[in-house]
Structure formats: C-alpha cells, structure tokens
Amino acid sequence: MNPILMTLLIVAALCLFTYSMAKRILPLTRMQPEVRWDRPMQRLKQMTAYAIGQKRFFHRFEFTHGLAHVLIFWGFLVVGINTIHLIGRGYAIHWSLPLLGDTFLALAYAALKDLFVILVMIGTLIALARRLFLRPARMTIGWEPNLILLWIFAMMALDTLYAGTLFIRYPDLYEIKAAFLGVWCRSLLIEAGWGNNPETVNMLYAIGYWGHVVMVLTFLNYLPYGKHFHVITSLPNVFFKALKPKGALAKQDLESEDAIYGVSQLEEMPFKRAVDMYTCTECGRCEANCPAHISEKPLSPKRLIMDLRNHLKKRTPDMCHVAIDTLKARIAGAKPAEETPEGEIVVGELVKDDVLWSCTTCGNCITNCPTLIEHVDHIVDMRRYLVQVEGRTPGELTPVFKNFENMSNPWGLASNARADWFESLGVKTPAENPDFEYLLYVGCAGSFDNRNKKVATTLVKLLQTANVNFACLGNDESCCGETVRRLGNEYLAQAMMEANVSLWKDTGVKKIITACPHCFNTFKNEYEQFGGDFTYIHHTEMIQALLGSGKLNPKPGLNGNGPVVYHDACYLGRYNNIFEAPRKILSRMQTALTDVVTPEREKRTSFCCGAGGGRMWMEEHIGERINKLRCDQLLETGARTLLTACPYCLIMLEDAIKDKEREDEIKVMDIAELVKTAITAP
Ligand code: SF4
Ligand code: SF4
C-alpha cells in the first residue's frame, strides 16, 4: 500500500476528529463540575454490565431488535481491532498487533472476527428491515440511521473483500488457517475467474483496503455530528452514572455563596447532563414506557433530551469561545472572564412548564434507557428552578405548599389531629413506651386520608396480633418531605427532613416501619444526606417476616373476591427492588385466595398509578387519566381484587374504579388488609 497516502489520510482524519471532539467537550467545561469518577471499580463494573455487556438490550418485549444492536456493538469492538491491523499492514504486510502474530490467539481472533463480520451484517439487516418495514412508533425514523446501517454493512463487505484478495496475494499469512470468511471469499473470487487475474486481484484488493480505511475514518469523523455519537459517549455516560441510590434525588447545596437553586440553563447543569444529551440514541424506549407520554401529556422524555441536545449544539460556538478565552487567560496567569453570553434560559422557553409538571417521577424512563440517561434528575432540577427562583407552579400547588409548610401535610388538616385515628387502638407513643423496638411512621395519608386510615388501623392490629413492640409519634410526627422535594421545593424538603432526623434521634428511634413506599424511599435513600442512619422497613417486608416466623398465621379456606392482581408501586419496586416481599405474602396466602393473576406490566416494567412526583396534588386535564390506564391494565387480567402496598396507588386505583362505577364488583385493597382478612377469617 502507499504509506505516504496512508499517513496523510490518518493524520488528516485524526486532526479533524480532534477538532470535532474539542467542540463537543469544551462546552462541558462551562457547565457545573461534579465528581463522577469516585469509586472507579464500581463504575467499571457498571460500564462492563451496561455498556459493554449491553444488559438493557435483552428486553423481553423487544428481544430481536435488542439482539441486533448487541451484535452490531460487539461486532464493532471485535472488528475494530482488525481495522488497526489493516492500517498497520498498509505499512508492513506481515505486521501484527502484539499477541496476534503467529499464535493460537491470532487464529482464535481471526475466526472470531469473521464470525462477527457475519453477525454485524445480520444485525444491520435486521435493524434496517425493522426501520423500513415495521417502523416502531417509539423510534425517530429518518435517513441518517438508515444510511449509517448501510455504511456499517458496506464496511463489513469491504473487509471481507479485502481479506479474500489478501489471502490470494499472501497465501502464507498465518491467520489464513482460521479466517473462514476470508478464505470463502478467496475461493469465490477464484471460482469466478477474478482471483486468477493479478490485475483484477490488485484492483479488488485496493478497493477492499482503501474502501474500508476511508469508510472507517469517515465514520469516525461523522460520529460527533450525529446521533451515532453515542457510539463514543455511551461508555463514559455509563461510567459517569450517578452512584447514589436509585430512588435518591441529589441534595442541593443551599448554604454556599454560589448556591444554584435550580437549573434554568446549560451553565447551571452538571457536566454529566451534556453527556446524557450526546448519548441519547433516539430509540424511544423511555417514551414508549412513560405514563405521561402514553396518556398524551406534553412530556416525552426522549423529546426532552433531544431538545436539550439541539440547544447544546446551537450554544456550542459561544460556549467554546468562552471556554477557550478562559483557558487562554489561565495560561497567561490572568483572571478568566467567567461570564457567558446571556439569554439562554431553557426552562419555560425550550422546555415548557407543562412538560416538567407532567412527570410522575416513576422512573420508567431511566429503567428502560439503554444508555442509563438520568431523566428524573434533569426534570426535578428544572422544577427546582421554577419553584425556588421563579415561584411559578400550577395554581393548585400554591395551597399544597402552604399546607405542607404550615400543617406538615398536603391536606392542610390540623397537625394536632394527626394522632386522632389511633385514639381507640391502644397505640403508645415513645413517651408511653420508651422501650419500643420499632417506630411505626404512619405518614400523611395514613394519618389524614379516611381510606388510608383504615389501612393504618389494619397494620396496627396486625402488629399487635404479632406482639410487635412498637410506638407511634402521634401528633409529633411530621411529613417526610418526599413530595415537596419531588415538586422542586428543595428548601422546604430539607427543613422537613432535618427536623425528622433530629426528632428521631432525640426519641431514641432505631428501626422505622412505614406502609408508604414514598416515605420508605425517601427515608432509605435520601435521609442519609441528613444523617438519618436508621433501619427502614416497608410494611410488606415486616408482614412477610411475621408470616415467616409464624407470628401471623393466615387461616385457610377464605374465598376472596375472585382473582387477585398485585400492582407494583414504582417507589417500592422499581426504585427499591421490593418485588419479592409482597409476592411471598401472596404465596403464603394462596390457601385463602381463589387465584392470583399477573399483569403484563409488573415488577420493573410496572406502570405508574399517576400520583408520584407530586402529581397526586395536581389536576390532570390533558389526555387520558393515568390511573385509568393502569386500572385497565390490571382489570385485563380478569382480577376482581386489585392489591397494592402504597397509599397513593390505593387512592388512585380506587378513584379509577369509582369512575368506572364498578366499586360494588371490584375491590381495591392494601396487602395488609388482605392479610388481616385471612387472619381473622373463620
Ligand atoms: S419518570 Fe416516569 S413520567 Fe417522568 S419522564 Fe420518566 S417515565 Fe415519564
Ligand atoms: S433517553 Fe434513552 S431511552 Fe430515551 S430515546 Fe434516548 S437513549 Fe432511548
């Protein structure tokens, strides 16, 4: 080959690539710094599982398409080594990478590479056929992805042509013993008569070689400009993924002088948000599972990330300009001009308020995103800006915030009526029972909502039946702060959380039981930000333990209200992996139930009831009601009893049944109530 031409080509391609990458990376230096490289081993592990192992692509709903992507991705890794080989052999035909000389490893690699060339071609054809003929609604269908797929297919074809002609010209190459695809191509060319003509062989060899090299270098330089930039950014995006617990929102620093009270523009976002934007593949898995989008609200998590990315690209020239000036000033030892051009607020402009308020924070987008984009953090940070900087919220939230602030509950009911529900139950407070083992944290719904007061009463009776030594704070209990935090009122949330931790410490609390997944999630995953290092137990875990130890014994023979279906609450299941406790309770109850049926969306793929993220307290005028959609999904199973383990879900599902006027026929129960029914059954 022509080494001078090759050198010129590579140097030009690398210079161009460096320039393009600088354009993508420099804006990140104008965003907020954040430590995302602590615990490197844990990060490498998640990168291996999700980026290299492509864990999220083996999805039961879309296995074929996922497999096609996996084949292409793994093929890129394997065939990429061969591209280095190929370029090196442009200088010296017998050159090899270390360990890939005349070794067994070289033979293994040659066979593997050929296998992956075939698999990549199959993968691209599957993906192309899907895009052209099936056209799934969730995907952004455009010419670019189709062209890229054809491009990849052509690179594989040229690689094969190169290998076939290489083996005709250099039959002594060691890997010929294992490179079955190259050998097959060589035989094909010889049988066709082309392989016997040196001039034709040389021409095909040059086409295969230069065609492959030019296509690879062009592809590399195109990547930073299209959605396929994710080929480069998905690995760092997964590596930089937050290591905080799944259900935790980041604590905002409200004390420091430079405190940012919410995110309104790119410069206020942590740099990882830009990596999220670059990494979106536009696959639409988030959108296809988003209850807000499915129920025709204005929010699409995919659109949100794509809009922000387009904005980032639009802002790239000015952000790069300031970044370079800052760098120059630093090098010269001068004070950098920190200011950036004004006028690029995205909240309310590019990202409309309605979009942000539509989110239930259910986490389905995050769970389904193959590249681990953190949508909820984007949304809540922008809500924080709306609430704390602009004071702009849907009208119905104004009294709700006041209620939280003044009465520590969303209903605005007197905080000194919090303990009214347990007056006749013989529940003791810590002052009356100083040796209590567990604190039963009742929560606002259990204390003030009539339906959930019944659940709290049932739970108390179960604990009393099992002789559990517990206490309730009664009127000293306050809201956990979960809802106000997700509504963006971080200042109020932090005050509530700090007050709770302080009270619990003063009261000698060690273990806390709660029947509310929202309280449970915020305690377990967020209270450590405020020193709340207690043991937190959801009531399903507690009941399961009491059944397991024989302290609760369900009686056989109870015939329930027909088939039972269990609805996984987002904040119990998806965010906290509590899938087994309720199922074990149900299996223990099988003697008392006619049937347990399973919805299509369950466990990690469960569908939100519509109440999370503070949506419980907002009007739902646009599109379908989310609780109705979930209720329909549950009723499709033929169930007559809808079971849940969350006060919000209970309210939402019961409302949906009332709207259908089927409350005489369909029961909605908390799992504790079902257990209680079986325990007291004749
Ligand atoms: S958290 Fe739920 S509602 Fe919000 S964007 Fe994600 S999927 Fe949609
Ligand atoms: S955010 Fe994730 S799931 Fe959504 S379109 Fe982008 S890559 Fe796909």
XYZ file of C-alpha atoms in Angstrom, residues 102-565:
464
model
C 1.821 -16.373 14.634
C -0.008 -17.545 17.731
C -3.025 -19.614 18.608
C -4.614 -16.390 19.821
C -4.239 -14.963 16.313
C -6.141 -17.933 14.886
C -8.868 -17.618 17.526
C -9.171 -13.905 16.800
C -9.270 -14.459 13.013
C -12.169 -16.906 13.388
C -13.971 -14.672 15.886
C -13.546 -11.615 13.707
C -15.025 -13.417 10.701
C -17.908 -14.647 12.797
C -18.635 -11.105 13.949
C -18.408 -9.699 10.429
C -21.273 -12.036 9.547
C -23.185 -11.232 12.750
C -22.804 -7.479 12.232
C -24.169 -7.847 8.700
C -27.125 -9.823 10.033
C -27.633 -7.247 12.800
C -27.636 -4.326 10.365
C -30.106 -6.097 8.068
C -32.475 -6.820 10.975
C -32.248 -3.215 12.194
C -32.724 -1.846 8.680
C -35.700 -4.100 7.965
C -37.273 -3.021 11.243
C -36.777 0.650 10.448
C -38.013 0.361 6.875
C -40.945 -2.005 7.300
C -42.035 -2.191 10.941
C -41.285 1.472 11.753
C -41.945 1.292 15.542
C -43.658 4.442 16.769
C -41.149 4.964 19.576
C -38.203 5.431 17.184
C -37.163 8.572 15.367
C -37.212 7.304 11.791
C -35.006 9.299 9.456
C -32.496 8.851 6.689
C -29.450 9.167 8.957
C -29.774 5.900 10.905
C -30.583 4.010 7.689
C -27.532 5.438 5.965
C -25.351 4.544 8.952
C -26.632 0.968 8.900
C -25.863 0.696 5.182
C -22.469 2.251 5.869
C -21.694 -0.379 8.502
C -22.847 -3.143 6.189
C -20.596 -1.806 3.420
C -17.609 -1.637 5.807
C -18.108 -5.309 6.638
C -18.456 -6.229 2.965
C -15.274 -4.342 2.082
C -13.447 -6.003 4.954
C -14.423 -9.387 3.526
C -13.326 -8.395 0.016
C -10.016 -7.188 1.418
C -9.476 -10.466 3.319
C -10.310 -12.592 0.234
C -7.894 -10.710 -2.016
C -5.261 -10.528 0.756
C -5.223 -14.320 1.000
C -4.849 -14.625 -2.780
C -1.844 -12.277 -2.731
C -0.309 -13.563 0.514
C -1.299 -17.206 0.983
C 1.444 -17.621 3.609
C -0.319 -15.380 6.171
C -0.718 -17.265 9.428
C -4.382 -16.402 10.106
C -5.494 -17.967 6.810
C -5.874 -21.232 8.749
C -8.805 -19.821 10.737
C -10.206 -16.857 8.778
C -13.036 -18.862 7.250
C -14.913 -15.907 5.749
C -11.802 -14.517 4.042
C -10.960 -17.997 2.734
C -14.517 -18.412 1.469
C -14.286 -15.061 -0.328
C -10.921 -16.065 -1.821
C -12.476 -19.301 -3.175
C -15.419 -17.366 -4.555
C -13.136 -14.948 -6.400
C -11.047 -17.788 -7.795
C -14.152 -19.717 -8.905
C -15.475 -16.561 -10.566
C -12.202 -16.301 -12.507
C -11.229 -12.955 -10.939
C -8.836 -14.472 -8.459
C -6.597 -15.776 -11.235
C -6.042 -12.404 -12.823
C -3.384 -10.422 -10.870
C -4.594 -7.084 -12.205
C -8.167 -7.753 -11.133
C -6.971 -9.040 -7.767
C -4.876 -5.915 -7.218
C -7.775 -3.688 -8.139
C -10.213 -5.513 -5.839
C -7.578 -5.550 -3.108
C -7.167 -1.768 -3.393
C -10.959 -1.270 -3.368
C -11.337 -3.504 -0.294
C -8.425 -1.927 1.522
C -8.863 1.772 0.742
C -12.628 1.491 0.757
C -12.568 0.064 4.275
C -9.999 2.572 5.569
C -11.752 5.588 4.075
C -15.179 4.430 5.294
C -13.881 3.816 8.824
C -12.162 7.219 9.021
C -15.185 8.983 7.545
C -17.466 7.191 10.005
C -15.201 8.210 12.886
C -15.363 11.847 11.812
C -19.078 11.787 11.296
C -19.801 10.395 14.768
C -19.509 13.668 16.754
C -22.098 15.301 14.494
C -24.960 12.823 14.511
C -26.974 10.751 16.930
C -24.415 7.972 16.493
C -22.120 9.985 18.728
C -23.468 7.583 21.342
C -21.049 5.002 19.921
C -18.338 7.088 21.615
C -20.214 8.605 24.558
C -22.208 5.640 25.856
C -19.206 4.147 27.631
C -18.319 7.341 29.545
C -22.006 8.060 30.143
C -22.448 4.739 31.898
C -19.130 5.158 33.712
C -20.184 8.600 34.980
C -23.672 7.447 36.018
C -24.542 8.650 39.497
C -23.735 6.106 42.181
C -26.360 7.484 44.545
C -29.195 5.081 45.366
C -31.683 4.684 42.524
C -34.508 6.444 44.343
C -32.491 9.386 45.669
C -32.508 12.926 44.383
C -29.246 14.793 44.786
C -29.090 17.143 47.747
C -28.886 20.744 46.664
C -26.299 22.813 48.466
C -28.401 25.725 49.699
C -25.805 27.061 52.099
C -22.860 28.091 49.953
C -22.408 31.527 48.413
C -22.528 30.094 44.889
C -25.638 28.010 45.586
C -27.707 27.271 42.491
C -31.363 26.946 43.443
C -32.361 25.007 40.363
C -31.374 24.596 36.758
C -32.573 27.010 34.118
C -29.780 26.899 31.546
C -26.891 24.747 30.402
C -24.295 26.555 32.517
C -26.216 25.619 35.669
C -26.343 21.919 34.834
C -23.718 19.449 35.997
C -21.499 18.462 33.051
C -22.879 14.904 33.027
C -26.199 16.240 31.736
C -24.441 17.162 28.478
C -23.018 13.644 28.228
C -26.608 12.368 28.676
C -27.691 14.572 25.783
C -24.899 13.400 23.494
C -25.661 9.785 24.357
C -29.347 9.646 23.521
C -29.778 7.165 20.676
C -33.329 8.388 19.981
C -34.506 4.815 20.476
C -37.662 6.000 22.260
C -37.688 3.254 24.898
C -38.155 5.936 27.569
C -41.071 7.498 25.722
C -42.729 4.160 24.999
C -42.827 3.408 28.729
C -43.561 6.879 30.036
C -47.049 7.127 31.590
C -47.117 10.852 30.877
C -46.415 10.338 27.179
C -48.693 7.315 26.864
C -51.547 9.288 28.427
C -50.920 12.133 25.948
C -49.429 14.667 28.335
C -46.959 17.133 26.787
C -43.925 15.275 28.218
C -41.784 12.911 26.187
C -38.525 12.085 27.974
C -36.913 11.388 24.597
C -38.011 14.732 23.161
C -36.802 16.489 26.310
C -33.285 15.073 25.950
C -33.224 15.662 22.181
C -34.397 19.267 22.557
C -31.724 19.930 25.156
C -29.114 18.352 22.879
C -30.157 20.511 19.928
C -29.928 23.523 22.202
C -26.474 22.456 23.375
C -25.344 22.176 19.765
C -26.765 25.610 18.999
C -24.918 27.047 22.001
C -21.674 25.214 21.174
C -19.907 28.081 19.328
C -20.383 30.653 22.126
C -19.667 28.136 24.897
C -16.474 27.049 23.105
C -15.494 30.662 22.623
C -15.768 31.438 26.347
C -14.059 28.145 27.251
C -11.074 28.982 25.025
C -10.836 32.540 26.393
C -10.889 31.157 29.920
C -8.189 28.657 29.058
C -6.023 31.345 27.461
C -6.453 33.601 30.491
C -5.486 30.769 32.834
C -2.387 30.003 30.790
C -1.444 33.702 30.846
C -1.993 33.781 34.619
C -4.801 36.326 34.275
C -8.234 36.179 35.866
C -10.536 34.348 33.466
C -13.634 36.120 32.236
C -16.191 33.849 33.847
C -19.215 35.439 32.276
C -21.041 33.663 29.492
C -23.412 35.192 26.969
C -26.840 35.800 28.454
C -30.313 34.982 27.269
C -30.338 31.245 27.008
C -32.793 30.186 29.693
C -34.318 26.904 28.592
C -36.979 26.449 31.288
C -40.267 27.901 30.163
C -38.840 28.562 26.704
C -37.447 25.417 25.115
C -38.759 23.202 27.926
C -42.277 24.310 28.741
C -43.554 24.286 32.332
C -46.277 21.782 31.403
C -43.650 19.334 30.258
C -41.895 19.453 33.615
C -45.084 19.233 35.687
C -46.299 16.212 33.718
C -43.686 13.899 35.176
C -44.724 11.408 37.853
C -41.039 10.625 38.593
C -41.989 6.970 38.135
C -38.514 6.092 36.856
C -39.729 4.018 33.916
C -37.658 6.144 31.533
C -34.445 5.583 33.476
C -35.112 1.874 33.855
C -35.674 1.436 30.144
C -32.976 3.702 28.774
C -30.203 1.503 27.377
C -27.618 4.209 27.917
C -28.638 4.979 31.517
C -29.695 8.583 30.959
C -30.939 10.203 34.173
C -34.142 11.951 33.063
C -35.663 12.492 36.504
C -32.652 14.490 37.717
C -32.986 16.755 34.657
C -36.701 17.288 35.344
C -36.539 17.821 39.109
C -33.648 20.271 38.809
C -35.720 22.348 36.396
C -38.744 22.131 38.719
C -36.475 23.405 41.496
C -35.754 26.450 39.374
C -39.453 27.032 38.681
C -40.399 26.764 42.363
C -37.427 28.331 44.106
C -36.340 31.015 41.652
C -39.391 31.873 39.575
C -42.113 30.891 42.072
C -44.027 29.582 39.075
C -46.149 26.494 39.710
C -49.543 25.206 38.599
C -52.102 27.179 40.617
C -53.339 24.181 42.554
C -49.876 23.672 44.086
C -49.828 27.023 45.887
C -52.163 25.910 48.724
C -50.483 22.481 48.790
C -47.079 24.023 49.529
C -48.704 26.213 52.188
C -50.336 23.154 53.746
C -47.025 21.335 53.865
C -45.339 24.346 55.362
C -47.974 25.206 57.958
C -49.506 21.845 58.871
C -46.878 19.400 57.588
C -49.427 17.557 55.472
C -50.775 18.193 51.977
C -54.433 18.351 53.047
C -53.813 21.266 55.372
C -55.576 19.446 58.206
C -54.620 20.396 61.731
C -51.273 18.871 62.585
C -52.507 18.275 66.132
C -55.185 15.976 64.707
C -52.555 13.653 63.272
C -52.981 11.065 66.011
C -56.801 11.118 66.109
C -57.064 7.909 64.076
C -55.358 5.719 66.678
C -57.041 7.021 69.811
C -59.096 3.878 70.376
C -56.434 1.415 69.253
C -54.223 1.439 72.311
C -51.192 2.590 70.334
C -48.476 4.011 72.558
C -46.218 6.957 71.899
C -42.476 6.786 72.697
C -43.185 8.673 75.937
C -45.645 5.919 76.965
C -43.464 3.079 75.718
C -39.830 4.204 75.988
C -38.517 0.684 75.233
C -40.181 0.464 71.836
C -38.283 -1.542 69.219
C -39.951 -0.129 66.124
C -41.331 3.275 65.295
C -44.433 2.960 63.117
C -44.192 6.014 60.882
C -47.749 6.451 59.661
C -47.253 9.198 57.092
C -49.703 11.886 55.951
C -52.020 9.557 54.009
C -52.303 7.055 56.863
C -52.963 9.859 59.324
C -55.400 12.049 57.373
C -56.942 10.221 54.413
C -60.023 8.266 55.506
C -59.325 5.260 53.275
C -55.683 5.033 54.304
C -56.552 5.498 57.979
C -58.247 2.076 57.638
C -55.008 0.630 56.275
C -53.026 2.162 59.137
C -55.562 0.720 61.592
C -55.239 -2.712 59.990
C -51.474 -2.570 60.138
C -51.592 -1.609 63.815
C -53.860 -4.594 64.505
C -51.512 -6.950 62.666
C -48.539 -5.659 64.645
C -50.490 -6.006 67.876
C -51.591 -9.555 66.952
C -47.945 -10.448 66.346
C -46.887 -8.814 69.645
C -44.534 -6.376 67.930
C -43.148 -3.801 70.350
C -43.787 -0.526 68.546
C -44.711 3.106 69.102
C -46.126 5.963 67.008
C -45.093 9.593 67.292
C -48.705 10.729 67.014
C -49.049 14.494 66.826
C -45.260 14.843 66.931
C -44.981 13.083 63.576
C -44.363 15.318 60.537
C -44.435 14.839 56.801
C -41.382 13.031 55.389
C -40.743 15.738 52.772
C -40.763 13.359 49.780
C -43.485 15.067 47.805
C -42.281 18.629 48.274
C -38.803 17.506 47.236
C -40.083 15.985 44.004
C -42.191 19.070 43.401
C -38.981 21.087 43.412
C -39.314 22.759 46.814
C -35.912 21.608 47.984
C -35.629 24.255 50.668
C -38.805 23.118 52.435
C -37.976 19.436 51.896
C -34.570 19.805 53.518
C -36.089 21.593 56.511
C -38.644 18.783 56.951
C -36.065 16.047 56.598
C -33.638 17.630 59.040
C -36.427 18.129 61.605
C -37.498 14.472 61.355
C -33.969 13.141 61.756
C -33.387 15.386 64.738
C -36.656 14.305 66.424
C -35.995 10.600 65.805
C -32.518 10.870 67.251
C -33.859 12.640 70.343
C -36.582 9.997 70.713
C -34.196 7.050 70.537
C -35.592 5.645 67.285
C -33.649 2.778 65.691
C -35.982 0.948 63.317
C -38.810 2.529 61.353
C -41.741 0.721 59.725
C -43.826 2.514 57.133
C -46.652 1.440 54.853
C -45.873 4.161 52.299
C -43.293 3.483 49.562
C -42.791 7.230 49.095
C -41.853 7.718 52.746
C -39.845 4.491 52.641
C -37.898 5.544 49.549
C -37.015 8.959 50.849
C -36.042 7.577 54.284
C -33.943 4.765 52.887
C -32.286 6.595 50.035
C -32.296 10.280 50.939
C -32.272 10.630 54.711
C -28.620 9.624 54.866
C -27.976 13.050 53.284
C -29.220 14.464 56.617
C -27.633 11.954 58.967
C -30.734 9.754 59.141
C -28.913 6.495 59.554
C -31.788 4.276 60.789
C -33.126 0.885 59.705
C -36.123 1.345 57.438
C -38.668 -1.403 56.838
C -41.588 -1.334 54.471
C -44.728 -2.928 55.878
C -44.650 -5.675 53.213
C -41.212 -6.725 54.486
C -42.460 -6.636 58.071
C -45.589 -8.667 57.312
C -43.565 -11.176 55.318
C -41.201 -11.597 58.274
C -44.117 -12.011 60.714
C -45.732 -14.635 58.468
C -42.384 -16.387 58.047
C -41.741 -16.538 61.785
C -45.258 -17.803 62.498
C -46.223 -14.712 64.469
C -49.012 -14.186 61.972
C -50.907 -17.232 60.723
C -53.379 -16.854 57.864
C -56.277 -19.265 58.201
C -57.105 -21.424 55.178
C -60.450 -21.623 53.480
C -61.189 -17.971 52.797
C -62.615 -17.409 49.375
C -61.716 -13.878 48.333
C -63.425 -11.600 45.872
C -62.278 -13.634 42.858
C -58.849 -13.363 41.203
C -56.355 -11.027 42.844
C -53.764 -8.924 40.997
